[in-house]
Tab-separated table of C-alpha atoms and ligand atoms in Angstrom:
chain	number	residue	atom	x	y	z
B	1	UNK	CA	14.709	16.176	7.319
B	2	UNK	CA	11.515	14.789	5.823
B	3	UNK	CA	9.840	11.386	5.822
B	4	UNK	CA	7.697	10.568	2.763
B	5	UNK	CA	4.658	8.301	2.458
B	6	UNK	CA	3.244	7.070	-0.869
B	7	UNK	CA	0.753	4.338	-1.822
B	8	UNK	CA	-1.603	3.174	-4.582
B	9	UNK	CA	0.615	3.984	-7.534
B	10	UNK	CA	-0.755	0.788	-9.142
B	11	UNK	CA	2.301	0.743	-11.409
B	12	UNK	CA	1.543	-1.103	-14.647
B	13	UNK	CA	2.762	-1.251	-18.268
B	14	UNK	CA	-0.187	0.790	-19.566
B	15	UNK	CA	0.423	3.922	-17.460
B	16	UNK	CA	4.047	4.989	-18.056
B	17	UNK	CA	3.161	8.480	-16.811
B	18	UNK	CA	2.771	7.148	-13.285
B	19	UNK	CA	6.076	5.308	-13.527
B	20	UNK	CA	7.710	8.584	-14.624
B	21	UNK	CA	6.193	10.399	-11.612
B	22	UNK	CA	7.649	7.694	-9.338
B	23	UNK	CA	11.102	7.833	-10.970
B	24	UNK	CA	11.032	11.639	-10.644
B	25	UNK	CA	10.108	11.329	-6.926
B	26	UNK	CA	12.908	8.803	-6.348
B	27	UNK	CA	15.515	10.967	-8.057
B	28	UNK	CA	14.446	14.397	-6.739
B	29	UNK	CA	12.845	13.931	-3.284
B	30	UNK	CA	13.887	10.512	-1.943
B	31	UNK	CA	17.686	11.164	-1.883
B	32	UNK	CA	17.094	14.057	0.569
B	33	UNK	CA	14.640	12.085	2.722
B	34	UNK	CA	15.067	10.656	6.197
B	35	UNK	CA	12.981	7.655	5.047
B	36	UNK	CA	10.468	6.621	2.372
B	37	UNK	CA	7.411	4.461	3.148
B	38	UNK	CA	5.501	2.716	0.354
B	39	UNK	CA	2.153	1.641	1.839
B	40	UNK	CA	0.974	-0.911	-0.713
B	41	UNK	CA	-0.677	-1.269	-4.111
B	42	UNK	CA	2.652	-0.087	-5.444
B	43	UNK	CA	2.222	-2.445	-8.419
B	44	UNK	CA	-1.226	-2.991	-9.960
B	45	UNK	CA	-0.692	-6.722	-9.608
B	46	UNK	CA	2.120	-8.995	-8.490
B	47	UNK	CA	2.320	-12.725	-9.122
B	48	UNK	CA	5.799	-13.426	-7.758
B	49	UNK	CA	9.299	-11.950	-7.453
B	50	UNK	CA	10.421	-14.097	-10.392
B	51	UNK	CA	8.399	-11.942	-12.768
B	52	UNK	CA	10.411	-9.568	-14.908
B	53	UNK	CA	9.745	-6.717	-17.298
B	54	UNK	CA	11.406	-3.425	-18.297
B	55	UNK	CA	9.012	-1.651	-15.895
B	56	UNK	CA	9.972	-3.892	-12.957
B	57	UNK	CA	13.676	-3.521	-13.792
B	58	UNK	CA	13.395	0.263	-13.919
B	59	UNK	CA	11.532	0.430	-10.605
B	60	UNK	CA	13.963	-1.947	-8.890
B	61	UNK	CA	16.905	0.179	-10.065
B	62	UNK	CA	15.295	3.387	-8.777
B	63	UNK	CA	14.696	1.898	-5.323
B	64	UNK	CA	18.192	0.398	-5.179
B	65	UNK	CA	19.735	3.798	-6.068
B	66	UNK	CA	18.021	5.327	-3.038
B	67	UNK	CA	18.618	2.535	-0.512
B	68	UNK	CA	22.281	2.362	-1.545
B	69	UNK	CA	22.574	6.039	-0.548
B	70	UNK	CA	21.565	4.928	2.961
B	71	UNK	CA	17.970	6.193	2.785
B	72	UNK	CA	15.741	3.483	4.321
B	73	UNK	CA	12.778	2.535	2.085
B	74	UNK	CA	9.989	0.547	3.728
B	75	UNK	CA	7.156	-1.443	2.161
B	76	UNK	CA	3.780	-2.632	3.482
B	77	UNK	CA	1.957	-4.837	0.952
B	78	UNK	CA	-1.417	-3.904	-0.463
B	79	UNK	CA	-4.277	-6.072	-1.665
B	80	UNK	CA	-2.701	-6.101	-5.130
B	81	UNK	CA	0.988	-6.734	-4.375
B	82	UNK	CA	0.836	-8.942	-1.280
B	83	UNK	CA	3.113	-11.473	-2.990
B	84	UNK	CA	5.964	-8.983	-3.255
B	85	UNK	CA	8.541	-10.744	-1.097
B	86	UNK	CA	12.032	-11.319	0.234
B	87	UNK	CA	13.725	-11.665	-3.140
B	88	UNK	CA	12.415	-8.291	-4.348
B	89	UNK	CA	13.422	-6.797	-0.993
B	90	UNK	CA	16.913	-8.276	-1.243
B	91	UNK	CA	17.371	-7.030	-4.812
B	92	UNK	CA	16.315	-3.489	-3.940
B	93	UNK	CA	17.230	-3.008	-0.252
B	94	UNK	CA	13.522	-2.495	0.516
B	95	UNK	CA	12.548	-3.292	4.140
B	96	UNK	CA	9.308	-5.320	4.322
B	97	UNK	CA	6.970	-4.370	7.191
B	98	UNK	CA	3.966	-6.298	8.624
B	99	UNK	CA	0.336	-5.369	7.885
B	100	UNK	CA	0.298	-2.959	10.867
B	101	UNK	CA	3.491	-1.123	11.825
B	102	UNK	CA	3.804	1.425	14.655
B	103	UNK	CA	6.457	4.144	14.489
B	104	UNK	CA	7.358	7.331	16.352
B	105	UNK	CA	7.005	10.006	13.674
B	106	UNK	CA	8.709	13.199	14.985
B	107	UNK	CA	7.158	12.593	18.394
B	108	UNK	CA	3.769	11.407	17.140
B	109	UNK	CA	2.882	7.746	17.799
B	110	UNK	CA	1.797	6.625	14.340
B	111	UNK	CA	0.366	3.411	12.899
B	112	UNK	CA	0.975	2.519	9.260
B	113	UNK	CA	-1.055	0.059	7.189
B	114	UNK	CA	-2.273	-0.328	3.598
B	115	UNK	CA	-5.921	0.180	4.573
B	116	UNK	CA	-7.652	-2.884	3.072
B	117	UNK	CA	-7.690	-4.595	6.482
B	118	UNK	CA	-9.777	-1.657	7.807
B	119	UNK	CA	-12.534	-2.289	5.242
B	120	UNK	CA	-14.227	-4.907	7.400
B	121	UNK	CA	-17.672	-4.340	5.831
B	122	UNK	CA	-16.423	-5.841	2.581
B	123	UNK	CA	-16.892	-9.388	3.812
B	124	UNK	CA	-16.327	-11.121	0.456
B	125	UNK	CA	-13.022	-9.273	0.059
B	126	UNK	CA	-11.944	-10.108	3.620
B	127	UNK	CA	-12.680	-13.792	2.891
B	128	UNK	CA	-10.575	-13.590	-0.313
B	129	UNK	CA	-7.802	-11.853	1.623
B	130	UNK	CA	-7.782	-14.435	4.411
B	131	UNK	CA	-7.410	-17.239	1.826
B	132	UNK	CA	-4.626	-15.732	-0.261
B	133	UNK	CA	-2.669	-14.737	2.846
B	134	UNK	CA	-2.397	-18.370	3.943
B	135	UNK	CA	1.273	-19.354	3.614
B	136	UNK	CA	0.576	-22.772	2.079
B	137	UNK	CA	-1.594	-21.223	-0.648
B	138	UNK	CA	1.105	-18.684	-1.430
B	139	UNK	CA	3.776	-21.396	-1.592
B	140	UNK	CA	1.611	-23.504	-3.929
B	141	UNK	CA	0.682	-20.538	-6.118
B	142	UNK	CA	4.320	-19.491	-6.472
B	143	UNK	CA	5.232	-23.035	-7.557
B	144	UNK	CA	2.956	-22.741	-10.595
B	145	UNK	CA	4.592	-21.824	-13.901
B	146	UNK	CA	4.621	-18.054	-14.469
B	147	UNK	CA	2.307	-18.320	-17.491
B	148	UNK	CA	-0.326	-20.139	-15.453
B	149	UNK	CA	-0.051	-17.579	-12.642
B	150	UNK	CA	-0.511	-14.823	-15.212
B	151	UNK	CA	-3.640	-16.580	-16.531
B	152	UNK	CA	-5.131	-16.984	-13.033
B	153	UNK	CA	-4.267	-13.358	-12.233
B	154	UNK	CA	-6.079	-12.080	-15.314
B	155	UNK	CA	-9.208	-14.012	-14.274
B	156	UNK	CA	-9.111	-12.745	-10.700
B	157	UNK	CA	-8.461	-9.165	-11.792
B	158	UNK	CA	-11.446	-9.291	-14.144
B	159	UNK	CA	-13.593	-10.557	-11.248
B	160	UNK	CA	-12.267	-7.791	-9.007
B	161	UNK	CA	-13.156	-5.149	-11.585
B	162	UNK	CA	-16.644	-6.638	-11.847
B	163	UNK	CA	-17.039	-6.697	-8.032
B	164	UNK	CA	-15.851	-3.109	-7.737
B	165	UNK	CA	-18.606	-2.047	-10.153
B	166	UNK	CA	-21.355	-3.880	-8.285
B	167	UNK	CA	-20.380	-3.348	-4.642
B	168	UNK	CA	-21.889	-0.339	-2.814
B	169	UNK	CA	-19.119	2.269	-2.425
B	170	UNK	CA	-19.415	2.611	1.339
B	171	UNK	CA	-18.486	-1.018	2.038
B	172	UNK	CA	-15.205	-0.366	0.234
B	173	UNK	CA	-14.261	2.314	2.709
B	174	UNK	CA	-12.800	1.813	6.176
B	175	UNK	CA	-15.165	0.787	8.932
B	176	UNK	CA	-15.068	3.671	11.452
B	177	UNK	CA	-15.675	1.519	14.544
B	178	UNK	CA	-13.016	-1.044	13.604
B	179	UNK	CA	-10.564	1.731	12.748
B	180	UNK	CA	-11.166	3.439	16.111
B	181	UNK	CA	-10.647	0.109	17.852
B	182	UNK	CA	-7.294	-0.359	16.064
B	183	UNK	CA	-6.251	3.193	17.031
B	184	UNK	CA	-7.107	2.437	20.658
B	185	UNK	CA	-5.382	-0.960	20.567
B	186	UNK	CA	-2.105	0.487	19.242
B	187	UNK	CA	-2.393	3.633	21.388
B	188	UNK	CA	-1.637	5.951	18.447
B	189	UNK	CA	-2.296	9.617	17.601
B	190	UNK	CA	-1.879	9.294	13.837
B	191	UNK	CA	-2.966	6.583	11.425
B	192	UNK	CA	-1.589	6.703	7.860
B	193	UNK	CA	-3.008	4.400	5.176
B	194	UNK	CA	-3.926	4.202	1.492
B	195	UNK	CA	-6.187	1.780	-0.389
B	196	UNK	CA	-9.408	3.842	-0.582
B	197	UNK	CA	-7.812	6.338	-3.029
B	198	UNK	CA	-9.543	9.146	-1.095
B	199	UNK	CA	-6.734	11.510	-0.082
B	200	UNK	CA	-7.820	13.292	3.112
B	201	UNK	CA	-7.058	14.116	6.724
B	202	UNK	CA	-9.777	13.051	9.166
B	203	UNK	CA	-10.041	13.769	12.862
B	204	UNK	CA	-11.633	10.704	14.431
B	205	UNK	CA	-12.866	9.718	17.863
B	206	UNK	CA	-11.145	6.765	19.473
B	207	UNK	CA	-14.367	5.617	21.051
B	208	UNK	CA	-17.909	6.893	20.847
B	209	UNK	CA	-17.704	7.776	24.540
B	210	UNK	CA	-14.166	9.124	24.878
B	211	UNK	CA	-13.079	12.562	23.744
B	212	UNK	CA	-9.712	11.154	22.741
B	213	UNK	CA	-9.031	11.813	19.093
B	214	UNK	CA	-6.699	10.422	16.477
B	215	UNK	CA	-5.855	11.772	13.053
B	216	UNK	CA	-6.441	9.473	10.076
B	217	UNK	CA	-4.362	10.502	7.054
B	218	UNK	CA	-5.388	8.836	3.793
B	219	UNK	CA	-2.933	8.791	0.890
B	220	UNK	CA	-4.349	9.333	-2.591
B	221	UNK	CA	-3.776	7.154	-5.653
B	222	UNK	CA	-1.426	8.273	-8.406
B	223	UNK	CA	-2.691	9.296	-11.829
B	224	UNK	CA	-2.084	12.603	-13.564
B	225	UNK	CA	-0.499	13.789	-10.311
B	226	UNK	CA	1.362	12.016	-7.531
B	227	UNK	CA	-0.009	11.947	-3.975
B	228	UNK	CA	2.952	12.370	-1.634
B	229	UNK	CA	2.650	12.928	2.108
B	230	UNK	CA	5.676	14.783	3.502
B	231	UNK	CA	6.169	14.741	7.292
B	232	UNK	CA	8.807	16.598	9.310
B	233	UNK	CA	9.079	17.976	12.817
B	234	UNK	CA	6.888	20.954	11.797
B	235	UNK	CA	4.007	18.630	10.821
B	236	UNK	CA	2.679	17.073	7.650
B	237	UNK	CA	1.486	18.198	4.234
B	238	UNK	CA	0.418	16.691	0.933
B	239	UNK	CA	2.406	17.716	-2.098
B	240	UNK	CA	-0.465	18.912	-4.257
B	241	UNK	CA	-4.016	19.997	-3.536
B	242	UNK	CA	-6.182	17.585	-5.520
B	243	UNK	CA	-7.797	19.147	-8.588
L	1	U2V	O1	-11.571	-2.013	-1.862
L	1	U2V	C1	-12.011	-3.126	-1.715
L	1	U2V	C2	-11.929	-4.133	-2.805
L	1	U2V	C3	-10.622	-3.918	-3.501
L	1	U2V	C4	-10.449	-4.986	-4.527
L	1	U2V	C5	-9.823	-6.195	-3.835
L	1	U2V	N1	-9.477	-7.125	-4.842
L	1	U2V	C6	-8.171	-7.380	-5.171
L	1	U2V	O2	-7.260	-6.885	-4.569
L	1	U2V	N2	-8.025	-8.230	-6.186
L	1	U2V	C7	-6.814	-8.675	-6.714
L	1	U2V	C8	-5.607	-8.611	-6.035
L	1	U2V	C9	-4.445	-9.099	-6.637
L	1	U2V	C10	-4.514	-9.630	-7.895
L	1	U2V	S1	-3.081	-10.287	-8.621
L	1	U2V	O3	-3.315	-10.371	-10.042
L	1	U2V	O4	-1.958	-9.516	-8.220
L	1	U2V	N3	-2.902	-11.809	-8.054
L	1	U2V	C11	-4.027	-12.714	-8.352
L	1	U2V	C12	-3.642	-14.135	-8.042
L	1	U2V	N4	-3.103	-14.230	-6.687
L	1	U2V	C13	-3.233	-15.443	-5.997
L	1	U2V	C14	-2.474	-15.656	-4.871
L	1	U2V	C15	-2.621	-16.846	-4.176
L	1	U2V	CL1	-1.701	-17.066	-2.758
L	1	U2V	C16	-3.485	-17.837	-4.563
L	1	U2V	C17	-4.223	-17.608	-5.708
L	1	U2V	C18	-5.191	-18.663	-6.169
L	1	U2V	F1	-5.361	-19.583	-5.247
L	1	U2V	F2	-6.362	-18.090	-6.451
L	1	U2V	F3	-4.699	-19.199	-7.282
L	1	U2V	C19	-4.126	-16.429	-6.434
L	1	U2V	C20	-2.000	-13.361	-6.415
L	1	U2V	C21	-2.349	-11.926	-6.723
L	1	U2V	C22	-5.692	-9.684	-8.589
L	1	U2V	C23	-6.849	-9.195	-7.981
L	1	U2V	N5	-12.587	-3.599	-0.607
L	1	U2V	O5	-12.628	-2.800	0.465
L	2	MN	MN1	-5.593	-1.253	-2.169
């Protein structure tokens, strides 16, 4: 039996090819899985569970088909789809997980997260994140009419694109010291996350002094190809070597 991990599909209306890759994964691989974990930035943006579109309907149906077969599908929100909530989960059978979630993965103590919380050097982003994760702000935002939320979202996305162009690349990667501290705190061997779009397997030191290591597995973003991490009792592998 295999457990799958995917993240950073950034599903949106303008990239139907990625949606097709997801639908293919959910009809060919997921039904044979022990579990499926979606580790955030699943949608390119998300302004509330009341939003609807053919894309959202199609994706909901695909998830529901799998969860109704008794295959658990878990979701950790990303920096783009942190407003995906209980209603979406109820409609699809998705199980929402907190920002950090520890599991036993075939005998390996493993921590799952999206990865944006590990990018502590990006102070302006962390400030933005802290604000929009405040419950009262989310409640207020979700009370706004959908059209107004869409308008605000477009503005913020444009600003994000601008920031991404101007920020030095290294601050948008995980902070090694903070990541090691999290690994130590949760007492884990494996850390699986997405967000940086840099598919890789890193062997990291828990602390500068100690020789204790942990393995950091980074999921890639989806584009022409999917990035799917498959784990079973023999170990783990990515579906495709990146071109
Ligand atoms: O890699 C890096 C950097 C990576 C880039 C980080 N940037 C990034 O994620 N940007 C971003 C994420 C989500 C969207 S959105 O369109 O989905 N949407 C916007 C409006 N959202 C909102 C919510 C609340 Cl509660 C309150 C408000 C308020 F108050 F502003 F109205 C707005 C809900 C979500 C738009 C852009 N660093 O390491
Ligand atoms: Mn992300």
